[in-house]
PDB file of C-alpha atoms in Angstrom:
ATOM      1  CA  UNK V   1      28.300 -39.391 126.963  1.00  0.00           C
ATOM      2  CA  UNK V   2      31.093 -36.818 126.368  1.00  0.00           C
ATOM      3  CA  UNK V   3      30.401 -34.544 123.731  1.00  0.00           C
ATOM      4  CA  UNK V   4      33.272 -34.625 121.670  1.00  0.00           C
ATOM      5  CA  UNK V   5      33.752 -30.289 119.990  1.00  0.00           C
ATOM      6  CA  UNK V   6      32.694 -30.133 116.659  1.00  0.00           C
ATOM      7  CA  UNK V   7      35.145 -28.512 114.213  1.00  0.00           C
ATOM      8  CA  UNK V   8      33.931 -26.126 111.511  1.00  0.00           C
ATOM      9  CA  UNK V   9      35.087 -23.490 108.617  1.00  0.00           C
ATOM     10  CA  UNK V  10      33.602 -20.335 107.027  1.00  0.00           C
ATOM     11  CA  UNK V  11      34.238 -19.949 103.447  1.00  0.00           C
ATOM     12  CA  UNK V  12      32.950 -16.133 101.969  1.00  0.00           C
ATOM     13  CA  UNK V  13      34.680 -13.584  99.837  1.00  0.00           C
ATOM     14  CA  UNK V  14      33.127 -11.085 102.119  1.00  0.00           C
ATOM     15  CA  UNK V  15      35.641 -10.578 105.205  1.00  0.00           C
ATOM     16  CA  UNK V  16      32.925  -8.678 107.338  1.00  0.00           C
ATOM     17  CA  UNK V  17      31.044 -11.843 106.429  1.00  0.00           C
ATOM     18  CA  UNK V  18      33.394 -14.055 107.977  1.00  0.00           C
ATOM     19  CA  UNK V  19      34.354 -11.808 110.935  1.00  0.00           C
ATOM     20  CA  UNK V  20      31.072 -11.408 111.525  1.00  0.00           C
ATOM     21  CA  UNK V  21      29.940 -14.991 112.028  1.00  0.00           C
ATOM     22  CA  UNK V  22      33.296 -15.665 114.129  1.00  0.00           C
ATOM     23  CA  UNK V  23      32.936 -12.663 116.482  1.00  0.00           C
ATOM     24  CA  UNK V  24      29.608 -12.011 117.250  1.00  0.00           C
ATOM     25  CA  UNK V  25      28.565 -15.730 117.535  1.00  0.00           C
ATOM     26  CA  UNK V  26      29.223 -17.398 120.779  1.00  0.00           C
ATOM     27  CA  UNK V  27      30.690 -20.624 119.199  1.00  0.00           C
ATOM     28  CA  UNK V  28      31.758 -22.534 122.204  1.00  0.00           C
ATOM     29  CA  UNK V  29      27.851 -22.473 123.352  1.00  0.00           C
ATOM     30  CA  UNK V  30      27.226 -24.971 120.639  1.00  0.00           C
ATOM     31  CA  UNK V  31      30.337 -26.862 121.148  1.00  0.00           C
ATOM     32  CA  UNK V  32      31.894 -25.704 118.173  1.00  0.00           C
ATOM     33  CA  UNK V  33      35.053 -24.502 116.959  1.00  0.00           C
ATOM     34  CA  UNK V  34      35.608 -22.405 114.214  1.00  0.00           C
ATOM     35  CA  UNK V  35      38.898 -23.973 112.810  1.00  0.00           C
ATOM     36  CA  UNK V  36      39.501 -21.515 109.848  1.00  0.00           C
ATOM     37  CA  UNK V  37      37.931 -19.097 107.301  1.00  0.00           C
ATOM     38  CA  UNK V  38      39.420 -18.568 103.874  1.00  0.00           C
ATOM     39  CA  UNK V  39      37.976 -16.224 101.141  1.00  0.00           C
ATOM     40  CA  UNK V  40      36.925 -18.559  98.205  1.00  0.00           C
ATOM     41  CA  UNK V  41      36.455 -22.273  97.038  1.00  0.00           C
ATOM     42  CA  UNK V  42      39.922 -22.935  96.234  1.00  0.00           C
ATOM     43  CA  UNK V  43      41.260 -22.030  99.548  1.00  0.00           C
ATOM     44  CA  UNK V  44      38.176 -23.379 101.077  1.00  0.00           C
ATOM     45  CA  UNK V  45      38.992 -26.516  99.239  1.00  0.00           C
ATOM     46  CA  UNK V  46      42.542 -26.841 100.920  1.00  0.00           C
ATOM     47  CA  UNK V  47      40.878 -25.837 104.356  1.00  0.00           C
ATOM     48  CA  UNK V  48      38.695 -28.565 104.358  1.00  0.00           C
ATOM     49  CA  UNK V  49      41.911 -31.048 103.493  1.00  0.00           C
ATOM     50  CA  UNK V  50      44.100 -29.929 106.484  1.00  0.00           C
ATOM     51  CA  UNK V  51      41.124 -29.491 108.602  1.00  0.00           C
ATOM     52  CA  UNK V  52      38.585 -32.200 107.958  1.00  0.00           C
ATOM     53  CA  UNK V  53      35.649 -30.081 109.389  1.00  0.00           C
ATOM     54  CA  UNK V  54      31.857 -31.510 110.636  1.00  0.00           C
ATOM     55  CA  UNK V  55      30.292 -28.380 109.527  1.00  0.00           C
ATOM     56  CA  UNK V  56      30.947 -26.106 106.246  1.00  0.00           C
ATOM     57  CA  UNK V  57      29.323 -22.429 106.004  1.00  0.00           C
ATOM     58  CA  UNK V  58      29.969 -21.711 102.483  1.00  0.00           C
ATOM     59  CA  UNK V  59      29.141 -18.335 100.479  1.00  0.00           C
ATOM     60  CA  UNK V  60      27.249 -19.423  97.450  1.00  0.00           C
ATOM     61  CA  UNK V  61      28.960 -17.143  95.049  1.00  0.00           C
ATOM     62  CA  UNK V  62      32.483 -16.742  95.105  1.00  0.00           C
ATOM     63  CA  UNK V  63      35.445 -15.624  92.708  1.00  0.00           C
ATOM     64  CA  UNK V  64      37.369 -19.152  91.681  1.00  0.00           C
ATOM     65  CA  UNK V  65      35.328 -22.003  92.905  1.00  0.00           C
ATOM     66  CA  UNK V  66      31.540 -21.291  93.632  1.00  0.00           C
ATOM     67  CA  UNK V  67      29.973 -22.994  97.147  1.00  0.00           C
ATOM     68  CA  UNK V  68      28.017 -25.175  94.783  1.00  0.00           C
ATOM     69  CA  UNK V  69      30.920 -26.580  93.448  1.00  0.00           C
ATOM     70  CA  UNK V  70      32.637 -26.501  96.730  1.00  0.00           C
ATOM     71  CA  UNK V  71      30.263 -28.535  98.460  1.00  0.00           C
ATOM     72  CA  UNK V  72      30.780 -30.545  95.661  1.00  0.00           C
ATOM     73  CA  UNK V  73      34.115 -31.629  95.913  1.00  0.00           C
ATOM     74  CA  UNK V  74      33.401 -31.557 100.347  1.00  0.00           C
ATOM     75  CA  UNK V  75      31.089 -34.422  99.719  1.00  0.00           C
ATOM     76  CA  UNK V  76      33.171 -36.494  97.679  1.00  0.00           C
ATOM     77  CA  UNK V  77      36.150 -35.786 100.858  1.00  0.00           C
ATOM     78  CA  UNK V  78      34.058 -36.275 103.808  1.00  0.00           C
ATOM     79  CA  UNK V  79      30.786 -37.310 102.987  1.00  0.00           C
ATOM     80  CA  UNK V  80      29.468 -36.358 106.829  1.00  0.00           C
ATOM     81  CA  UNK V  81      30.062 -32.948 106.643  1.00  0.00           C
ATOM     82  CA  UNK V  82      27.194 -30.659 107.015  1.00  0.00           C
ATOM     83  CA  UNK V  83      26.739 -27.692 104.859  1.00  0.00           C
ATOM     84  CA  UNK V  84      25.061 -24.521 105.291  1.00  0.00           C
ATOM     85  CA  UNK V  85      24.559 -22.441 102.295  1.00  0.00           C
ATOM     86  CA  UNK V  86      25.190 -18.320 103.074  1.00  0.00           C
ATOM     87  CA  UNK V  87      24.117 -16.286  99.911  1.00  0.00           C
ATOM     88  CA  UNK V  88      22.713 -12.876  99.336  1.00  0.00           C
ATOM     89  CA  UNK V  89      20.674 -14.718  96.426  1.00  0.00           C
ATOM     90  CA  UNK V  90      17.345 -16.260  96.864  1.00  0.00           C
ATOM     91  CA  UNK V  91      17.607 -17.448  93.238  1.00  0.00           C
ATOM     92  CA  UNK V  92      15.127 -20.978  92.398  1.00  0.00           C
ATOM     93  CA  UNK V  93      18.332 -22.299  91.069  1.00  0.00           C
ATOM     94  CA  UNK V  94      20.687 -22.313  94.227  1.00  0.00           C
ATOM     95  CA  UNK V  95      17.967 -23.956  96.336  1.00  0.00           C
ATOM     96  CA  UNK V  96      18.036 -26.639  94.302  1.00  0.00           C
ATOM     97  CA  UNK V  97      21.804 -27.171  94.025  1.00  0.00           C
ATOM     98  CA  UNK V  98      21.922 -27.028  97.630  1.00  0.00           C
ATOM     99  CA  UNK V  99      19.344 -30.041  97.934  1.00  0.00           C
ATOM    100  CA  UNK V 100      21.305 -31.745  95.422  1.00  0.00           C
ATOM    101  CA  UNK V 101      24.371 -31.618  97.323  1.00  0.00           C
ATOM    102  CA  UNK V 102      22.321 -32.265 100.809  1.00  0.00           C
ATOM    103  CA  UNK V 103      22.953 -29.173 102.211  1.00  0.00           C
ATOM    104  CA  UNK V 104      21.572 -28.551 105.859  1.00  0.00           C
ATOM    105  CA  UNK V 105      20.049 -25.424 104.828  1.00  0.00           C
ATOM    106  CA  UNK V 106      20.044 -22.054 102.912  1.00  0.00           C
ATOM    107  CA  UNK V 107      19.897 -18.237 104.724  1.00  0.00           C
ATOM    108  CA  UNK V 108      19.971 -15.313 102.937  1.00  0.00           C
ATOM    109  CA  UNK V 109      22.259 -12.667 103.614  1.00  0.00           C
ATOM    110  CA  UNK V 110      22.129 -10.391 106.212  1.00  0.00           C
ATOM    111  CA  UNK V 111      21.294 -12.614 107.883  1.00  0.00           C
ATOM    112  CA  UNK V 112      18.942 -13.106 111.635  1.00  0.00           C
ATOM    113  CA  UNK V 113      21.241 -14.130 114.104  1.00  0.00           C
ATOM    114  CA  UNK V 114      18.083 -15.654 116.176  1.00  0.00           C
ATOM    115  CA  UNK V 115      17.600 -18.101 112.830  1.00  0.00           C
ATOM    116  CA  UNK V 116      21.240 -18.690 112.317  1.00  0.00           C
ATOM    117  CA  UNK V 117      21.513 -19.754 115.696  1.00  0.00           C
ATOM    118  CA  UNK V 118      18.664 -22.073 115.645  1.00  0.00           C
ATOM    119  CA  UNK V 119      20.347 -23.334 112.288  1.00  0.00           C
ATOM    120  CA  UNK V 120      23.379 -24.435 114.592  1.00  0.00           C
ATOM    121  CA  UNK V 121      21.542 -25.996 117.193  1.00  0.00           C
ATOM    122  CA  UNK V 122      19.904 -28.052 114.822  1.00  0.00           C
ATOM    123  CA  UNK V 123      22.883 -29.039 112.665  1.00  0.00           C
ATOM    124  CA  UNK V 124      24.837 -29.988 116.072  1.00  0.00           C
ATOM    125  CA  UNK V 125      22.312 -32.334 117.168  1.00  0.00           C
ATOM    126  CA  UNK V 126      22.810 -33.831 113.643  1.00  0.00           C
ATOM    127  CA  UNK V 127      26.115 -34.604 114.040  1.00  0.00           C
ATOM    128  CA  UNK V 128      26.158 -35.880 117.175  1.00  0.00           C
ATOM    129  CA  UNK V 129      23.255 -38.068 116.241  1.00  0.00           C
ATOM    130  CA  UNK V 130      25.429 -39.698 113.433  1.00  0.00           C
ATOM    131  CA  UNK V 131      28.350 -40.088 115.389  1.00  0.00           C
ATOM    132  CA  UNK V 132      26.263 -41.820 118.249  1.00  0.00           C
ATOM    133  CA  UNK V 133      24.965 -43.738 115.117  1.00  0.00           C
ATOM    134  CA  UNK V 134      27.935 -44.486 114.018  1.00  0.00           C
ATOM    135  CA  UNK V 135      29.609 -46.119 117.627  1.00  0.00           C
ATOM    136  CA  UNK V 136      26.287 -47.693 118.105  1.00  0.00           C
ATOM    137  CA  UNK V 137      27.248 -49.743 114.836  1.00  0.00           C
ATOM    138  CA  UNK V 138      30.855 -50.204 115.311  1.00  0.00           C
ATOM    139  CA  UNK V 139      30.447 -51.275 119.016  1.00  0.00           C
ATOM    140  CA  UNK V 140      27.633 -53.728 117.608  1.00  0.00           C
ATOM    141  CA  UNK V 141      29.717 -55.078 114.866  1.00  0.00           C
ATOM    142  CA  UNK V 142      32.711 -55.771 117.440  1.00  0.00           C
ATOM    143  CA  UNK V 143      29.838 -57.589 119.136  1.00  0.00           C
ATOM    144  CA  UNK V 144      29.287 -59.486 116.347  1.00  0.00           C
ATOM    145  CA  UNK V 145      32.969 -60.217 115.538  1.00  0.00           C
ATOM    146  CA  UNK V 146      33.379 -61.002 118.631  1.00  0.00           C
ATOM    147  CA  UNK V 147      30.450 -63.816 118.333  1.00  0.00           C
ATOM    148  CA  UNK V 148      31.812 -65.348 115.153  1.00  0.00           C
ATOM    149  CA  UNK V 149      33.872 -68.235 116.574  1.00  0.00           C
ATOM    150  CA  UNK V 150      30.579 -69.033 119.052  1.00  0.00           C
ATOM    151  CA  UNK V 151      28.274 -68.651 116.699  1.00  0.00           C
ATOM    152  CA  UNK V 152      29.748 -71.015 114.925  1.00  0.00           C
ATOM    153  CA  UNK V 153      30.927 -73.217 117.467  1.00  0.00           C
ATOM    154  CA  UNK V 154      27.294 -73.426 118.714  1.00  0.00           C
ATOM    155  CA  UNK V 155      26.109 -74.725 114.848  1.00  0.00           C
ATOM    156  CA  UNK V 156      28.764 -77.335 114.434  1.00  0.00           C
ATOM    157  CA  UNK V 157      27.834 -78.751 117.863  1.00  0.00           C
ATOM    158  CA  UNK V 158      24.022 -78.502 117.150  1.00  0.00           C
ATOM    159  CA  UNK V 159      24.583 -80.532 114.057  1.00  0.00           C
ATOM    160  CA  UNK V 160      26.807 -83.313 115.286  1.00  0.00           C
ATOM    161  CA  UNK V 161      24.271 -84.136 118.682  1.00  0.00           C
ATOM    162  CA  UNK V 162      20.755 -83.142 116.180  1.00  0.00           C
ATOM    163  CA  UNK V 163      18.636 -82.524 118.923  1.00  0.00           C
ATOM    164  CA  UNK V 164      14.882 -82.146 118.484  1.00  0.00           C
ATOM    165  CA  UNK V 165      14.159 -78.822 116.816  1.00  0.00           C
ATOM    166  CA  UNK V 166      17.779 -77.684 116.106  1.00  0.00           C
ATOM    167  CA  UNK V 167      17.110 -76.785 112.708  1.00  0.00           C
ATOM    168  CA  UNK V 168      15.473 -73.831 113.395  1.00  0.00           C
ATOM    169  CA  UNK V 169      18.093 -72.956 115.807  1.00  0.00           C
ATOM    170  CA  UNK V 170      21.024 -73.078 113.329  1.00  0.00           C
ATOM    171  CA  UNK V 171      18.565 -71.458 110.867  1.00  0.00           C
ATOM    172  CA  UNK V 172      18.523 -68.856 113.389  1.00  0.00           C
ATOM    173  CA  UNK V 173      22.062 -68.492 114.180  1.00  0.00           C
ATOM    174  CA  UNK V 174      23.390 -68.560 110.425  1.00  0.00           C
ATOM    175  CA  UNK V 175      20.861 -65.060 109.942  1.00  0.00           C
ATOM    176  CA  UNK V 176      23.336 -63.576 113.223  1.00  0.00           C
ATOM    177  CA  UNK V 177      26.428 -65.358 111.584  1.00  0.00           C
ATOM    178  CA  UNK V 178      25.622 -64.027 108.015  1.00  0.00           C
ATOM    179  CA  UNK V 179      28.619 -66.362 107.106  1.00  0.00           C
ATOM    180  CA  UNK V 180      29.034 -67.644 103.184  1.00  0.00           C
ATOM    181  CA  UNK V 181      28.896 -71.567 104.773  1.00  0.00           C
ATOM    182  CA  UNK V 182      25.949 -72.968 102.738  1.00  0.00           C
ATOM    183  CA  UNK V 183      22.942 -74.815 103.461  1.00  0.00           C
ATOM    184  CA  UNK V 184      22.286 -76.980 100.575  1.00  0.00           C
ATOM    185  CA  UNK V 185      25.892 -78.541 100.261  1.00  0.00           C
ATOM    186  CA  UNK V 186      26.965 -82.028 100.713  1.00  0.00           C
ATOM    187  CA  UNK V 187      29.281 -82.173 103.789  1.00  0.00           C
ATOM    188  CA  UNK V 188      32.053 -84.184 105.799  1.00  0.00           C
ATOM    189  CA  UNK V 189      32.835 -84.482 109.159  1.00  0.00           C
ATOM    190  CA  UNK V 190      36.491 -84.681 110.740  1.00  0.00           C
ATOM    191  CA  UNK V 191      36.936 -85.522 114.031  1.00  0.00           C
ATOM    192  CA  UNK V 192      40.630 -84.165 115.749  1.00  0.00           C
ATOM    193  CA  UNK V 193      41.716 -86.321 118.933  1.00  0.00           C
ATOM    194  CA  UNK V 194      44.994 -85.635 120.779  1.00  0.00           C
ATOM    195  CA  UNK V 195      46.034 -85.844 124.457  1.00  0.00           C
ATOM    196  CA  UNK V 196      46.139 -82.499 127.005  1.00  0.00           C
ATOM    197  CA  UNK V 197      43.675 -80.748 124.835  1.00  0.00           C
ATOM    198  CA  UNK V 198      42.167 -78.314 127.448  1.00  0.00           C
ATOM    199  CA  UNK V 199      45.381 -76.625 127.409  1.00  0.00           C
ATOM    200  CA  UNK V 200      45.541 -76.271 123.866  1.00  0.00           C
ATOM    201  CA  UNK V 201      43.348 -73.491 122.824  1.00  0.00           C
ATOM    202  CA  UNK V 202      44.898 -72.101 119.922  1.00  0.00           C
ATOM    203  CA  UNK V 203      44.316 -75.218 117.857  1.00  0.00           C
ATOM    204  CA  UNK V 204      41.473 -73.656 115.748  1.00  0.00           C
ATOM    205  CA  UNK V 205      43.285 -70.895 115.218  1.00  0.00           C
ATOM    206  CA  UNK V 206      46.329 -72.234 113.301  1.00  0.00           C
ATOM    207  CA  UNK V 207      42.941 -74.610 111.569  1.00  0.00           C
ATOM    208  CA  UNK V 208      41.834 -70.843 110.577  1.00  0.00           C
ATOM    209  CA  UNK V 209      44.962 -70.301 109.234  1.00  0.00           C
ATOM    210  CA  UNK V 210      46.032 -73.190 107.333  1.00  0.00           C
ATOM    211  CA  UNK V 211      42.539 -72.663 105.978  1.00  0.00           C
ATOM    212  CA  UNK V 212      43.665 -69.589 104.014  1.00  0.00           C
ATOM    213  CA  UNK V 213      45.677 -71.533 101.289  1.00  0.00           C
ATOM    214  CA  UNK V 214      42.925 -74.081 100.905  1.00  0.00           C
ATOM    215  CA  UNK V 215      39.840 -71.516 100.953  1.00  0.00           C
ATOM    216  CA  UNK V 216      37.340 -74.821 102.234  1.00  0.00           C
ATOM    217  CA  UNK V 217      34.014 -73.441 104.026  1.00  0.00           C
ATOM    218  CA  UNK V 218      33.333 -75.374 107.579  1.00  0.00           C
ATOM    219  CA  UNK V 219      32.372 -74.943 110.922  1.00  0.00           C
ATOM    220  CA  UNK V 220      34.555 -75.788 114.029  1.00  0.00           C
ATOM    221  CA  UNK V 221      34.001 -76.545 117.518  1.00  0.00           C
ATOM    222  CA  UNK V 222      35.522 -78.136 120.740  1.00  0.00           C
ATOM    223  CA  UNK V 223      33.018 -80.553 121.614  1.00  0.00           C
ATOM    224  CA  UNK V 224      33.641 -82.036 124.814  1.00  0.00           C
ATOM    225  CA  UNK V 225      37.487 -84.185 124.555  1.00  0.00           C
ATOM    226  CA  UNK V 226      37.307 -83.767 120.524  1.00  0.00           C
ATOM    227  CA  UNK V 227      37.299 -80.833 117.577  1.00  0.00           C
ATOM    228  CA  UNK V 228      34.798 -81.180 115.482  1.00  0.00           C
ATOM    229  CA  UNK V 229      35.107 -79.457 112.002  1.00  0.00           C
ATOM    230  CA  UNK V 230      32.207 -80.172 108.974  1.00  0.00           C
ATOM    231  CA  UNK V 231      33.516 -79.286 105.884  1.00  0.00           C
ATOM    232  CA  UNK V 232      31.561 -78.075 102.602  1.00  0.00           C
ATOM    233  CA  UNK V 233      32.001 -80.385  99.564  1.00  0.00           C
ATOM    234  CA  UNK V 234      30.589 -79.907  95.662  1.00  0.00           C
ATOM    235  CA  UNK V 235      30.767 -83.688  95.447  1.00  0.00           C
ATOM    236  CA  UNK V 236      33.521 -86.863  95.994  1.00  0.00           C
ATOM    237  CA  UNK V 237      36.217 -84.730  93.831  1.00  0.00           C
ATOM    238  CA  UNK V 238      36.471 -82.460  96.650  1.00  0.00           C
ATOM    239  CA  UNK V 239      36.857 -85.063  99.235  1.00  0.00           C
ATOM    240  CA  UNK V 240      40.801 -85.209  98.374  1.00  0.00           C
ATOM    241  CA  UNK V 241      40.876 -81.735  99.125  1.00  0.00           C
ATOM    242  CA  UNK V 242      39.566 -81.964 102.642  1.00  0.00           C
ATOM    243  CA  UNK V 243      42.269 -84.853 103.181  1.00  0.00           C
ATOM    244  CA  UNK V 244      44.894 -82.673 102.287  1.00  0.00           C
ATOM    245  CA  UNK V 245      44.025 -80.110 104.642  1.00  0.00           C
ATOM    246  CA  UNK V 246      43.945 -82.542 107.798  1.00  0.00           C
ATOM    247  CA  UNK V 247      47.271 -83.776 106.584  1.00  0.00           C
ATOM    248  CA  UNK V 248      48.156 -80.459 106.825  1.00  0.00           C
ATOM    249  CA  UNK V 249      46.643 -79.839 110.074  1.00  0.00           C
ATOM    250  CA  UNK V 250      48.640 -82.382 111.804  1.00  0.00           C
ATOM    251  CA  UNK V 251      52.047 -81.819 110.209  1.00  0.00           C
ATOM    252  CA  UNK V 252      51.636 -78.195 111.321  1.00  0.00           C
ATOM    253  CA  UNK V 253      50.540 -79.247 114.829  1.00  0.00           C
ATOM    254  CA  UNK V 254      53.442 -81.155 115.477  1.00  0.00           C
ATOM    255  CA  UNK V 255      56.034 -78.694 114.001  1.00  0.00           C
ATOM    256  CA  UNK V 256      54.332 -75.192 115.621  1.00  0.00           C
ATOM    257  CA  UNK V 257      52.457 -76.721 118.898  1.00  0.00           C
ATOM    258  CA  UNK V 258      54.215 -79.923 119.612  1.00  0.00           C
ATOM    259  CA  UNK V 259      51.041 -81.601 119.097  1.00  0.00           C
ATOM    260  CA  UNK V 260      50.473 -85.664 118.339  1.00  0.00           C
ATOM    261  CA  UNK V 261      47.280 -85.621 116.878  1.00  0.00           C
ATOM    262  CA  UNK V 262      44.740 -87.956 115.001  1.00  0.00           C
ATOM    263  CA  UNK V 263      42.043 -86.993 112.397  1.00  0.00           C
ATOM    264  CA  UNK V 264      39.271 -89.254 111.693  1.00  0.00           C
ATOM    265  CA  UNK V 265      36.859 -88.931 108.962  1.00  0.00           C
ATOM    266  CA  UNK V 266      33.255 -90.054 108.197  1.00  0.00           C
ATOM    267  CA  UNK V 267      31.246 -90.658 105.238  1.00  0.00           C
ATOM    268  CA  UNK V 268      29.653 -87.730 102.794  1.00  0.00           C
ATOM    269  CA  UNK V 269      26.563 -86.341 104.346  1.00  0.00           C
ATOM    270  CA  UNK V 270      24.400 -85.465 101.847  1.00  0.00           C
ATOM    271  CA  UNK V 271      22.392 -82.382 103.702  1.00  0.00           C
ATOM    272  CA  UNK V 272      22.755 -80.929 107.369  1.00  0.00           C
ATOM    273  CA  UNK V 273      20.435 -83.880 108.633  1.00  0.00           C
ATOM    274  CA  UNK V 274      23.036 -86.688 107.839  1.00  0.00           C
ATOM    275  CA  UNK V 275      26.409 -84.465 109.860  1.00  0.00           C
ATOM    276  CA  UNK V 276      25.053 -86.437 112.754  1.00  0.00           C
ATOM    277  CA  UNK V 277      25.368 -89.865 111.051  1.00  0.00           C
ATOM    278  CA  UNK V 278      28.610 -89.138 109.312  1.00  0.00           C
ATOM    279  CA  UNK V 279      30.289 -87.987 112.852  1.00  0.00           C
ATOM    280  CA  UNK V 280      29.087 -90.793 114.456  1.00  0.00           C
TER     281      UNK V 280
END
């Protein structure tokens, strides 16, 4: 993996301070760039805006805004930020502000170069280890969004042939989907027929979409030479609501795909076990 450079800033009142740290510290070693120093909180403050830094040394006292209250407002703008505390204080009450405020960690002024530099290592491994954290879960939720329209394929499918066992299976599948489609609903089944429908695979899209204005929870599938979609219904009164939306489905079928196509529908089921019955 490419190691992206880490960006950071040096806020202290004390320009040997800040010289110091970006002159006699081999930065690039760590894979990080100082991206600019400024001389108290306020400035520090608009640093951190134009800069959006990963790593924040901040004096703890300083004329204007204080690094407590600094770190403060750093939090609040980019909550991944790491801060490292540089005081010539080793007052009770600064250690605890800077666990409050989950500062990396606290060195006293002057300060070992051996320790600071162990201090960087370790607070570069921490941000790399959230970023990999981080594309670990966005690649893994593409995954997932990606798996939706299976996912739920694979359910309305399971329910309509009700083979031995598949219970457990959509059990299983719904914990992947984590969709709002409930369990303990009454349901109906609609069954879409219409010639040449290999070659129309954007069908359950414009479904998805005439879907918005009627906000109905189902599950949709191609299923061999049909679509299959079971609805969710409170009770009959909701029944009307489901016919609307197939008239709706064909009228937009014809007008968008040049589509001729029929929509049969079956009886309530009154649990998962009965979709079966009520497409058949």
């Amino acid at each position: 993996m490419v190691m992206i450079m880490l960006k950071a800033i040096i806020v202290d009142d004390e320009q040997i301070t800040r010289k110091g740290l970006m002159n006699f510290i081999n930065w690039h070693a760590f894979g990080v760039e100082i991206v600019g120093e400024a001389e108290d909180g306020v400035e520090g403050l608009e640093l951190v805006k134009s800069t959006k830094p990963d790593i924040a040394l901040c004096d703890v006292r300083m004329p204007r805004m204080d690094g407590i209250r600094l770190a403060q407002y750093i939090k609040e703008l980019l909550p991944s930020c790491k801060i490292i505390f540089l005081s010539g204080y080793s007052e009770v009450e600064y250690l605890k502000s800077a666990i409050r405020v989950n500062a990396v960690d606290y060195l006293e002024k002057p300060m070992n170069i051996a320790e600071f530099q162990k201090l960087i290592t370790k607070t570069v491994e921490i941000c790399h280890e959230e970023r990999k954290n981080a594309e670990d879960k966005k690649e893994m939720i593409f995954k997932i969004e990606r798996s939706i329209p299976y996912l739920k394929s694979k359910i309305a499918t399971s329910l309509i042939e009700s083979k031995e066992g598949f219970m457990d299976s959509i059990l299983e599948d719904f914990k992947l989907l984590q969709t709002d489609f409930p369990l303990d609903s009454q349901y109906v089944c609609c069954v879409i027929t219409l010639e040449g429908l290999d070659e129309k695979k954007d069908l359950l899209d414009m479904v998805d979409k005439i879907n918005l204005k009627s906000s109905l929870l189902y599950l949709a599938a191609k299923h061999k030479q049909e679509y299959i979609i079971v609805v969710s219904i409170q009770g009959k009164d909701e029944v009307t609501r489901v016919i609307e939306f197939c008239q709706d489905i064909i009228t937009r079928a014809n007008d968008l795909l040049g589509m001729s196509l029929v929509i049969g529908m079956g009886d309530i089921a009154k649990d998962l076990y009965e979709v079966k019955r009520a497409y058949e």
